[in-house]
Short mmCIF file of N, CA and C in Angstrom, two decimals:
data_model
loop_
_atom_site.label_atom_id
_atom_site.label_comp_id
_atom_site.label_asym_id
_atom_site.label_seq_id
_atom_site.Cartn_x
_atom_site.Cartn_y
_atom_site.Cartn_z
N MET A 16 -9.39 -14.14 27.26
CA MET A 16 -9.52 -14.89 26.04
C MET A 16 -8.26 -14.67 25.21
N LEU A 17 -7.77 -15.73 24.63
CA LEU A 17 -6.56 -15.70 23.84
C LEU A 17 -6.90 -15.58 22.36
N PHE A 18 -6.21 -14.71 21.66
CA PHE A 18 -6.40 -14.58 20.21
C PHE A 18 -5.10 -14.93 19.53
N SER A 19 -5.18 -15.68 18.45
CA SER A 19 -3.97 -15.98 17.69
C SER A 19 -3.88 -15.02 16.52
N ALA A 20 -2.66 -14.81 16.07
CA ALA A 20 -2.44 -13.92 14.92
C ALA A 20 -3.05 -14.56 13.67
N PRO A 21 -3.63 -13.74 12.80
CA PRO A 21 -4.20 -14.28 11.58
C PRO A 21 -3.12 -14.86 10.68
N LEU A 22 -3.44 -15.92 10.00
CA LEU A 22 -2.49 -16.58 9.13
C LEU A 22 -2.51 -15.90 7.76
N ILE A 23 -1.34 -15.43 7.34
CA ILE A 23 -1.17 -14.86 6.01
C ILE A 23 -0.12 -15.68 5.30
N THR A 24 -0.46 -16.18 4.14
CA THR A 24 0.48 -16.95 3.34
C THR A 24 0.71 -16.24 2.01
N VAL A 25 1.91 -16.40 1.49
CA VAL A 25 2.24 -15.89 0.16
C VAL A 25 2.54 -17.09 -0.70
N ARG A 26 1.92 -17.09 -1.87
CA ARG A 26 2.14 -18.23 -2.77
C ARG A 26 1.93 -17.81 -4.22
N ARG A 27 2.44 -18.65 -5.09
CA ARG A 27 2.26 -18.45 -6.52
C ARG A 27 1.02 -19.23 -6.93
N ILE A 28 0.20 -18.62 -7.76
CA ILE A 28 -1.01 -19.29 -8.21
C ILE A 28 -1.03 -19.34 -9.74
N SER A 29 -1.86 -20.21 -10.25
CA SER A 29 -2.04 -20.29 -11.70
C SER A 29 -3.10 -19.29 -12.15
N PHE A 30 -3.11 -19.04 -13.42
CA PHE A 30 -4.05 -18.11 -14.03
C PHE A 30 -5.50 -18.53 -13.77
N ASP A 31 -5.74 -19.84 -13.65
CA ASP A 31 -7.11 -20.33 -13.46
C ASP A 31 -7.45 -20.66 -12.00
N ASP A 32 -6.61 -20.23 -11.06
CA ASP A 32 -6.88 -20.44 -9.64
C ASP A 32 -8.13 -19.65 -9.25
N PRO A 33 -8.98 -20.20 -8.37
CA PRO A 33 -10.17 -19.47 -7.94
C PRO A 33 -9.87 -18.12 -7.28
N LEU A 34 -8.69 -17.93 -6.72
CA LEU A 34 -8.34 -16.67 -6.07
C LEU A 34 -7.81 -15.63 -7.06
N HIS A 35 -7.60 -16.02 -8.30
CA HIS A 35 -7.10 -15.08 -9.32
C HIS A 35 -8.04 -13.89 -9.48
N ALA A 36 -9.34 -14.12 -9.49
CA ALA A 36 -10.31 -13.03 -9.67
C ALA A 36 -10.19 -12.01 -8.53
N GLN A 37 -9.96 -12.48 -7.30
CA GLN A 37 -9.77 -11.55 -6.18
C GLN A 37 -8.52 -10.71 -6.38
N ALA A 38 -7.46 -11.33 -6.88
CA ALA A 38 -6.20 -10.61 -7.12
C ALA A 38 -6.40 -9.52 -8.17
N VAL A 39 -7.12 -9.84 -9.24
CA VAL A 39 -7.39 -8.85 -10.29
C VAL A 39 -8.20 -7.69 -9.72
N ARG A 40 -9.22 -8.00 -8.92
CA ARG A 40 -10.03 -6.93 -8.31
C ARG A 40 -9.18 -6.04 -7.41
N LEU A 41 -8.29 -6.64 -6.64
CA LEU A 41 -7.43 -5.86 -5.75
C LEU A 41 -6.52 -4.93 -6.56
N ARG A 42 -5.93 -5.43 -7.63
CA ARG A 42 -5.09 -4.57 -8.47
C ARG A 42 -5.89 -3.42 -9.05
N GLU A 43 -7.10 -3.71 -9.49
CA GLU A 43 -7.94 -2.65 -10.05
C GLU A 43 -8.31 -1.61 -9.00
N GLU A 44 -8.65 -2.06 -7.78
CA GLU A 44 -9.04 -1.14 -6.71
C GLU A 44 -7.87 -0.27 -6.24
N VAL A 45 -6.70 -0.88 -6.06
CA VAL A 45 -5.56 -0.16 -5.46
C VAL A 45 -4.77 0.62 -6.50
N LEU A 46 -4.57 0.05 -7.68
CA LEU A 46 -3.69 0.68 -8.66
C LEU A 46 -4.41 1.45 -9.76
N LEU A 47 -5.48 0.89 -10.28
CA LEU A 47 -6.09 1.47 -11.48
C LEU A 47 -7.20 2.47 -11.19
N ALA A 48 -8.13 2.13 -10.32
CA ALA A 48 -9.27 3.03 -10.06
C ALA A 48 -8.82 4.42 -9.61
N PRO A 49 -7.80 4.54 -8.74
CA PRO A 49 -7.39 5.89 -8.32
C PRO A 49 -6.88 6.78 -9.46
N ILE A 50 -6.46 6.18 -10.57
CA ILE A 50 -5.99 7.00 -11.69
C ILE A 50 -6.97 6.95 -12.87
N GLY A 51 -8.20 6.52 -12.57
CA GLY A 51 -9.26 6.55 -13.57
C GLY A 51 -9.23 5.46 -14.61
N LEU A 52 -8.61 4.32 -14.29
CA LEU A 52 -8.54 3.21 -15.23
C LEU A 52 -9.24 1.98 -14.67
N ASP A 53 -9.54 1.06 -15.57
CA ASP A 53 -9.98 -0.27 -15.18
C ASP A 53 -9.12 -1.26 -15.97
N GLY A 54 -9.34 -2.55 -15.76
CA GLY A 54 -8.52 -3.56 -16.42
C GLY A 54 -8.49 -3.45 -17.94
N PRO A 55 -9.65 -3.40 -18.60
CA PRO A 55 -9.64 -3.31 -20.07
C PRO A 55 -8.94 -2.05 -20.60
N ARG A 56 -9.17 -0.91 -19.95
CA ARG A 56 -8.50 0.32 -20.42
C ARG A 56 -6.99 0.26 -20.19
N PHE A 57 -6.57 -0.35 -19.08
CA PHE A 57 -5.14 -0.51 -18.81
C PHE A 57 -4.50 -1.40 -19.87
N ARG A 58 -5.12 -2.53 -20.15
CA ARG A 58 -4.56 -3.45 -21.15
C ARG A 58 -4.50 -2.81 -22.53
N ALA A 59 -5.46 -1.95 -22.85
CA ALA A 59 -5.47 -1.27 -24.15
C ALA A 59 -4.30 -0.30 -24.28
N MET A 60 -3.76 0.17 -23.15
CA MET A 60 -2.62 1.08 -23.19
C MET A 60 -1.32 0.35 -23.56
N PHE A 61 -1.31 -0.98 -23.43
CA PHE A 61 -0.12 -1.77 -23.69
C PHE A 61 -0.46 -2.89 -24.69
N PRO A 62 -0.76 -2.53 -25.93
CA PRO A 62 -1.21 -3.52 -26.91
C PRO A 62 -0.16 -4.54 -27.33
N GLU A 63 1.10 -4.30 -27.00
CA GLU A 63 2.13 -5.24 -27.40
C GLU A 63 2.07 -6.55 -26.61
N GLY A 64 1.13 -6.69 -25.69
CA GLY A 64 0.96 -7.94 -24.96
C GLY A 64 1.59 -7.93 -23.58
N GLY A 65 2.21 -6.82 -23.18
CA GLY A 65 2.86 -6.77 -21.88
C GLY A 65 1.91 -6.77 -20.70
N ALA A 66 0.60 -6.73 -20.95
CA ALA A 66 -0.36 -6.70 -19.85
C ALA A 66 -1.34 -7.86 -19.94
N ARG A 67 -0.94 -8.95 -20.55
CA ARG A 67 -1.82 -10.12 -20.69
C ARG A 67 -1.63 -11.07 -19.52
N GLU A 68 -2.70 -11.38 -18.83
CA GLU A 68 -2.66 -12.18 -17.61
C GLU A 68 -1.95 -13.52 -17.78
N GLU A 69 -2.13 -14.15 -18.90
CA GLU A 69 -1.54 -15.49 -19.09
C GLU A 69 -0.02 -15.45 -19.23
N HIS A 70 0.57 -14.29 -19.44
CA HIS A 70 2.03 -14.18 -19.56
C HIS A 70 2.73 -14.07 -18.21
N PHE A 71 1.98 -13.76 -17.18
CA PHE A 71 2.57 -13.49 -15.86
C PHE A 71 2.61 -14.73 -14.98
N GLU A 72 3.54 -14.68 -14.03
CA GLU A 72 3.47 -15.58 -12.88
C GLU A 72 2.80 -14.75 -11.80
N HIS A 73 1.75 -15.29 -11.21
CA HIS A 73 0.91 -14.57 -10.26
C HIS A 73 1.27 -14.97 -8.82
N PHE A 74 1.52 -13.96 -8.00
CA PHE A 74 1.82 -14.17 -6.59
C PHE A 74 0.75 -13.46 -5.77
N ILE A 75 0.28 -14.12 -4.72
CA ILE A 75 -0.73 -13.52 -3.86
C ILE A 75 -0.37 -13.70 -2.39
N ALA A 76 -0.82 -12.75 -1.58
CA ALA A 76 -0.78 -12.87 -0.13
C ALA A 76 -2.23 -13.09 0.28
N VAL A 77 -2.46 -14.18 1.01
CA VAL A 77 -3.81 -14.58 1.36
C VAL A 77 -3.99 -14.57 2.87
N PHE A 78 -5.06 -13.92 3.29
CA PHE A 78 -5.45 -13.87 4.70
C PHE A 78 -6.46 -14.99 4.93
N ASP A 79 -6.19 -15.82 5.91
CA ASP A 79 -7.07 -16.94 6.24
C ASP A 79 -8.23 -16.42 7.10
N HIS A 80 -9.27 -15.94 6.44
CA HIS A 80 -10.43 -15.34 7.10
C HIS A 80 -11.47 -16.42 7.40
N PRO A 81 -12.22 -16.29 8.51
CA PRO A 81 -13.23 -17.30 8.83
C PRO A 81 -14.27 -17.51 7.71
N SER A 82 -14.53 -16.48 6.90
CA SER A 82 -15.50 -16.63 5.82
C SER A 82 -14.88 -17.17 4.53
N GLY A 83 -13.58 -17.41 4.55
CA GLY A 83 -12.89 -17.93 3.38
C GLY A 83 -11.65 -17.11 3.08
N PRO A 84 -10.77 -17.63 2.25
CA PRO A 84 -9.52 -16.92 1.96
C PRO A 84 -9.76 -15.59 1.26
N ARG A 85 -8.99 -14.58 1.69
CA ARG A 85 -9.08 -13.24 1.08
C ARG A 85 -7.71 -12.82 0.59
N VAL A 86 -7.64 -12.40 -0.64
CA VAL A 86 -6.39 -11.90 -1.20
C VAL A 86 -6.19 -10.48 -0.69
N ILE A 87 -5.07 -10.26 0.02
CA ILE A 87 -4.77 -8.94 0.57
C ILE A 87 -3.54 -8.32 -0.09
N GLY A 88 -2.91 -9.07 -0.96
CA GLY A 88 -1.75 -8.57 -1.69
C GLY A 88 -1.55 -9.37 -2.95
N THR A 89 -1.00 -8.72 -3.96
CA THR A 89 -0.76 -9.41 -5.23
C THR A 89 0.39 -8.73 -5.96
N ALA A 90 1.11 -9.51 -6.73
CA ALA A 90 2.18 -8.98 -7.57
C ALA A 90 2.39 -9.97 -8.71
N LEU A 91 2.92 -9.46 -9.81
CA LEU A 91 3.13 -10.27 -11.00
C LEU A 91 4.61 -10.28 -11.37
N LEU A 92 5.06 -11.40 -11.90
CA LEU A 92 6.41 -11.50 -12.45
C LEU A 92 6.27 -11.88 -13.91
N LEU A 93 6.92 -11.10 -14.76
CA LEU A 93 6.97 -11.39 -16.19
C LEU A 93 8.40 -11.87 -16.46
N PRO A 94 8.59 -13.21 -16.49
CA PRO A 94 9.95 -13.74 -16.66
C PRO A 94 10.49 -13.50 -18.07
N ASN A 95 11.81 -13.37 -18.13
CA ASN A 95 12.52 -13.23 -19.40
C ASN A 95 11.95 -12.11 -20.25
N TYR A 96 11.77 -10.97 -19.60
CA TYR A 96 11.27 -9.78 -20.28
C TYR A 96 12.10 -8.59 -19.85
N PRO A 97 12.62 -7.82 -20.71
CA PRO A 97 12.49 -7.85 -22.16
C PRO A 97 13.46 -8.79 -22.85
N THR A 98 14.43 -9.34 -22.07
CA THR A 98 15.37 -10.31 -22.63
C THR A 98 15.52 -11.48 -21.67
N ARG A 99 16.09 -12.54 -22.16
CA ARG A 99 16.33 -13.72 -21.33
C ARG A 99 17.21 -13.34 -20.13
N GLY A 100 16.86 -13.84 -18.97
CA GLY A 100 17.62 -13.58 -17.76
C GLY A 100 17.19 -12.35 -16.99
N VAL A 101 16.22 -11.62 -17.54
CA VAL A 101 15.69 -10.42 -16.88
C VAL A 101 14.19 -10.63 -16.69
N GLY A 102 13.67 -10.16 -15.59
CA GLY A 102 12.23 -10.25 -15.33
C GLY A 102 11.69 -8.93 -14.87
N LYS A 103 10.40 -8.76 -15.03
CA LYS A 103 9.75 -7.52 -14.62
C LYS A 103 8.71 -7.82 -13.54
N LEU A 104 8.84 -7.15 -12.41
CA LEU A 104 7.83 -7.19 -11.35
C LEU A 104 6.80 -6.14 -11.73
N MET A 105 5.53 -6.52 -11.73
CA MET A 105 4.47 -5.61 -12.17
C MET A 105 3.25 -5.68 -11.26
N GLN A 106 2.46 -4.64 -11.31
CA GLN A 106 1.13 -4.60 -10.72
C GLN A 106 1.09 -5.08 -9.27
N MET A 107 2.06 -4.63 -8.47
CA MET A 107 2.05 -5.01 -7.06
C MET A 107 1.05 -4.13 -6.32
N ALA A 108 0.17 -4.76 -5.57
CA ALA A 108 -0.86 -4.04 -4.83
C ALA A 108 -1.11 -4.74 -3.50
N VAL A 109 -1.26 -3.93 -2.46
CA VAL A 109 -1.61 -4.44 -1.13
C VAL A 109 -2.86 -3.71 -0.68
N ASP A 110 -3.80 -4.45 -0.14
CA ASP A 110 -5.04 -3.86 0.39
C ASP A 110 -4.68 -2.65 1.24
N LEU A 111 -5.37 -1.55 1.01
CA LEU A 111 -5.04 -0.29 1.70
C LEU A 111 -5.06 -0.43 3.22
N GLN A 112 -5.94 -1.28 3.76
CA GLN A 112 -6.02 -1.47 5.20
C GLN A 112 -4.88 -2.34 5.74
N ARG A 113 -4.15 -3.01 4.85
CA ARG A 113 -3.08 -3.93 5.29
C ARG A 113 -1.69 -3.39 4.97
N GLN A 114 -1.61 -2.20 4.39
CA GLN A 114 -0.30 -1.64 4.06
C GLN A 114 0.46 -1.31 5.34
N GLY A 115 1.76 -1.47 5.29
CA GLY A 115 2.60 -1.22 6.46
C GLY A 115 2.76 -2.43 7.36
N GLU A 116 2.20 -3.57 6.98
CA GLU A 116 2.28 -4.79 7.80
C GLU A 116 3.30 -5.79 7.27
N GLY A 117 4.05 -5.44 6.22
CA GLY A 117 5.05 -6.35 5.67
C GLY A 117 4.55 -7.25 4.55
N VAL A 118 3.31 -7.07 4.13
CA VAL A 118 2.75 -7.90 3.06
C VAL A 118 3.50 -7.67 1.75
N GLY A 119 3.75 -6.41 1.41
CA GLY A 119 4.47 -6.10 0.18
C GLY A 119 5.88 -6.67 0.19
N THR A 120 6.55 -6.56 1.32
CA THR A 120 7.90 -7.12 1.44
C THR A 120 7.88 -8.62 1.19
N ARG A 121 6.92 -9.30 1.76
CA ARG A 121 6.83 -10.76 1.58
C ARG A 121 6.57 -11.12 0.11
N LEU A 122 5.77 -10.32 -0.57
CA LEU A 122 5.53 -10.56 -1.99
C LEU A 122 6.80 -10.37 -2.82
N VAL A 123 7.53 -9.29 -2.56
CA VAL A 123 8.76 -9.04 -3.30
C VAL A 123 9.78 -10.15 -3.04
N VAL A 124 9.92 -10.56 -1.80
CA VAL A 124 10.86 -11.64 -1.47
C VAL A 124 10.47 -12.93 -2.20
N ALA A 125 9.19 -13.24 -2.26
CA ALA A 125 8.75 -14.45 -2.98
C ALA A 125 9.11 -14.35 -4.46
N ILE A 126 8.93 -13.18 -5.04
CA ILE A 126 9.27 -12.99 -6.46
C ILE A 126 10.78 -13.08 -6.65
N GLU A 127 11.55 -12.48 -5.76
CA GLU A 127 13.01 -12.57 -5.85
C GLU A 127 13.46 -14.03 -5.74
N GLN A 128 12.89 -14.78 -4.81
CA GLN A 128 13.26 -16.18 -4.66
C GLN A 128 12.94 -16.98 -5.92
N ARG A 129 11.80 -16.73 -6.49
CA ARG A 129 11.41 -17.42 -7.73
C ARG A 129 12.35 -17.03 -8.87
N ALA A 130 12.55 -15.73 -9.06
CA ALA A 130 13.35 -15.23 -10.19
C ALA A 130 14.80 -15.70 -10.10
N PHE A 131 15.40 -15.55 -8.94
CA PHE A 131 16.82 -15.85 -8.83
C PHE A 131 17.10 -17.29 -8.41
N GLY A 132 16.31 -17.80 -7.47
CA GLY A 132 16.57 -19.14 -6.95
C GLY A 132 16.07 -20.25 -7.83
N GLN A 133 14.95 -20.04 -8.52
CA GLN A 133 14.36 -21.12 -9.32
C GLN A 133 14.51 -20.91 -10.82
N LEU A 134 14.42 -19.67 -11.27
CA LEU A 134 14.48 -19.40 -12.71
C LEU A 134 15.88 -18.99 -13.17
N GLY A 135 16.78 -18.72 -12.25
CA GLY A 135 18.16 -18.37 -12.59
C GLY A 135 18.32 -17.03 -13.28
N MET A 136 17.42 -16.10 -13.01
CA MET A 136 17.53 -14.78 -13.64
C MET A 136 18.69 -14.00 -13.03
N GLU A 137 19.15 -13.00 -13.77
CA GLU A 137 20.25 -12.16 -13.33
C GLU A 137 19.75 -10.85 -12.74
N GLU A 138 18.55 -10.43 -13.12
CA GLU A 138 18.04 -9.13 -12.71
C GLU A 138 16.52 -9.13 -12.80
N ILE A 139 15.89 -8.39 -11.89
CA ILE A 139 14.48 -8.06 -12.05
C ILE A 139 14.35 -6.56 -11.89
N PHE A 140 13.34 -6.01 -12.55
CA PHE A 140 13.11 -4.57 -12.49
C PHE A 140 11.63 -4.31 -12.38
N CYS A 141 11.30 -3.07 -12.05
CA CYS A 141 9.91 -2.65 -12.00
C CYS A 141 9.84 -1.19 -12.39
N HIS A 142 8.68 -0.74 -12.73
CA HIS A 142 8.40 0.68 -12.92
C HIS A 142 7.67 1.12 -11.65
N ALA A 143 8.40 1.73 -10.74
CA ALA A 143 7.86 2.09 -9.43
C ALA A 143 7.23 3.47 -9.48
N ARG A 144 6.02 3.56 -8.93
CA ARG A 144 5.38 4.87 -8.77
C ARG A 144 6.19 5.70 -7.80
N ASP A 145 6.06 7.00 -7.91
CA ASP A 145 6.82 7.89 -7.04
C ASP A 145 6.54 7.61 -5.56
N THR A 146 5.37 7.13 -5.23
CA THR A 146 5.02 6.84 -3.84
C THR A 146 5.66 5.56 -3.32
N ALA A 147 6.26 4.75 -4.22
CA ALA A 147 6.83 3.46 -3.82
C ALA A 147 8.36 3.44 -3.84
N TYR A 148 9.01 4.54 -4.22
CA TYR A 148 10.47 4.55 -4.29
C TYR A 148 11.12 4.10 -2.99
N GLY A 149 10.68 4.67 -1.88
CA GLY A 149 11.27 4.34 -0.58
C GLY A 149 11.10 2.88 -0.22
N PHE A 150 9.95 2.32 -0.56
CA PHE A 150 9.71 0.90 -0.27
C PHE A 150 10.75 0.04 -0.97
N TYR A 151 10.91 0.22 -2.28
CA TYR A 151 11.87 -0.60 -3.03
C TYR A 151 13.31 -0.33 -2.59
N ARG A 152 13.64 0.92 -2.32
CA ARG A 152 15.00 1.25 -1.84
C ARG A 152 15.28 0.51 -0.53
N SER A 153 14.28 0.41 0.35
CA SER A 153 14.48 -0.28 1.63
C SER A 153 14.75 -1.76 1.44
N LEU A 154 14.39 -2.30 0.28
CA LEU A 154 14.62 -3.72 -0.02
C LEU A 154 15.89 -3.94 -0.84
N GLY A 155 16.66 -2.87 -1.06
CA GLY A 155 17.93 -3.00 -1.77
C GLY A 155 17.86 -2.76 -3.26
N TRP A 156 16.74 -2.27 -3.75
CA TRP A 156 16.59 -1.97 -5.17
C TRP A 156 17.22 -0.60 -5.45
N ASP A 157 17.72 -0.44 -6.69
CA ASP A 157 18.36 0.80 -7.11
C ASP A 157 17.59 1.45 -8.24
N PHE A 158 17.71 2.77 -8.32
CA PHE A 158 17.12 3.51 -9.44
C PHE A 158 17.90 3.21 -10.71
N ASP A 159 17.19 3.11 -11.81
CA ASP A 159 17.82 2.81 -13.08
C ASP A 159 17.33 3.77 -14.17
N SER A 160 16.65 4.85 -13.78
CA SER A 160 16.16 5.81 -14.77
C SER A 160 15.81 7.11 -14.07
N GLU A 161 15.56 8.10 -14.87
CA GLU A 161 14.99 9.35 -14.40
C GLU A 161 13.47 9.16 -14.32
N VAL A 162 12.77 10.15 -13.84
CA VAL A 162 11.31 10.08 -13.74
C VAL A 162 10.70 10.08 -15.14
N PHE A 163 9.70 9.23 -15.34
CA PHE A 163 8.93 9.20 -16.59
C PHE A 163 7.47 9.01 -16.23
N GLN A 164 6.61 9.33 -17.16
CA GLN A 164 5.17 9.18 -16.96
C GLN A 164 4.71 7.84 -17.53
N GLU A 165 3.92 7.12 -16.75
CA GLU A 165 3.30 5.88 -17.22
C GLU A 165 1.88 5.89 -16.68
N ALA A 166 0.91 5.75 -17.56
CA ALA A 166 -0.50 5.81 -17.19
C ALA A 166 -0.82 7.11 -16.46
N GLY A 167 -0.10 8.19 -16.81
CA GLY A 167 -0.34 9.48 -16.21
C GLY A 167 0.21 9.68 -14.82
N VAL A 168 1.09 8.77 -14.38
CA VAL A 168 1.63 8.82 -13.02
C VAL A 168 3.16 8.81 -13.10
N PRO A 169 3.86 9.62 -12.28
CA PRO A 169 5.33 9.59 -12.28
C PRO A 169 5.86 8.23 -11.81
N HIS A 170 6.82 7.71 -12.54
CA HIS A 170 7.47 6.44 -12.23
C HIS A 170 8.98 6.59 -12.42
N ARG A 171 9.70 5.64 -11.86
CA ARG A 171 11.12 5.45 -12.17
C ARG A 171 11.35 3.96 -12.30
N ARG A 172 12.23 3.60 -13.20
CA ARG A 172 12.61 2.20 -13.32
C ARG A 172 13.56 1.89 -12.17
N MET A 173 13.29 0.78 -11.47
CA MET A 173 14.14 0.34 -10.38
C MET A 173 14.51 -1.11 -10.67
N ARG A 174 15.69 -1.52 -10.20
CA ARG A 174 16.12 -2.89 -10.46
C ARG A 174 16.80 -3.48 -9.24
N PHE A 175 16.86 -4.82 -9.28
CA PHE A 175 17.54 -5.55 -8.22
C PHE A 175 18.36 -6.66 -8.86
N ARG A 176 19.60 -6.76 -8.43
CA ARG A 176 20.50 -7.85 -8.83
C ARG A 176 21.06 -8.45 -7.55
N PRO A 177 21.01 -9.76 -7.42
CA PRO A 177 21.45 -10.40 -6.16
C PRO A 177 22.96 -10.59 -6.10
N GLU A 178 23.72 -9.54 -6.33
CA GLU A 178 25.18 -9.64 -6.35
C GLU A 178 25.78 -9.84 -4.96
N ALA A 179 25.03 -9.48 -3.92
CA ALA A 179 25.57 -9.54 -2.55
C ALA A 179 25.48 -10.93 -1.94
N GLY A 180 24.91 -11.89 -2.62
CA GLY A 180 24.80 -13.23 -2.07
C GLY A 180 23.36 -13.69 -2.09
N PRO A 181 23.11 -14.85 -1.48
CA PRO A 181 21.76 -15.41 -1.50
C PRO A 181 20.74 -14.48 -0.86
N ILE A 182 19.57 -14.45 -1.43
CA ILE A 182 18.48 -13.61 -0.92
C ILE A 182 18.08 -14.09 0.47
N GLY A 183 17.83 -13.13 1.33
CA GLY A 183 17.33 -13.47 2.65
C GLY A 183 18.41 -13.67 3.69
N GLU A 184 19.68 -13.70 3.29
CA GLU A 184 20.75 -13.87 4.25
C GLU A 184 21.43 -12.53 4.50
N PRO A 185 21.73 -12.22 5.75
CA PRO A 185 22.41 -10.96 6.05
C PRO A 185 23.84 -10.98 5.52
N GLU A 186 24.40 -9.79 5.27
CA GLU A 186 25.78 -9.72 4.80
C GLU A 186 26.75 -10.13 5.89
N GLU A 187 26.43 -9.86 7.15
CA GLU A 187 27.27 -10.26 8.27
C GLU A 187 26.47 -11.18 9.16
N PRO A 188 27.12 -12.17 9.76
CA PRO A 188 26.37 -13.07 10.64
C PRO A 188 25.76 -12.32 11.82
N ILE A 189 24.59 -12.75 12.21
CA ILE A 189 23.94 -12.17 13.39
C ILE A 189 24.41 -12.98 14.61
N PRO A 190 24.95 -12.31 15.61
CA PRO A 190 25.47 -13.06 16.77
C PRO A 190 24.34 -13.74 17.54
N ASP A 191 24.69 -14.88 18.13
CA ASP A 191 23.73 -15.59 18.97
C ASP A 191 23.48 -14.78 20.24
N GLU A 192 22.26 -14.86 20.73
CA GLU A 192 21.94 -14.13 21.97
C GLU A 192 22.20 -14.97 23.17
#
């Protein structure tokens, strides 16, 4: 019997998309619950509005499951924050059973393409948990701060600027086989 690989798509959704609720649940399960928070408590920690759903561009990785689409990854882009031309990648979460399969990489690439290719931003940054430093470094992101505490967890600010050329293209041509 032949099995085909499951279809996973990454796309940007609107705040009122039916899959938005799944994305919020995934962020709460992967990011907030392990540190004793839920959505309302997290938003209360950032009263200046930096955690309001309607301010973000929402990206999801969706698994085409026989019972219906399942969100297995999510990330947010806050464009032009804190200044014009800069964006913040936030609340990236991948289902624990799907980590290590490239889902997070695909989400970051989609955000980079949107930020630099469509919105014309110069830089995006994130507050990376200590457990995610290696992931972002592997994608070409650099440290931009010392360790700081956010929501009781060690973080560092990391940033990416597409100075090396268009996203997704190697620096040297790959020879034909």
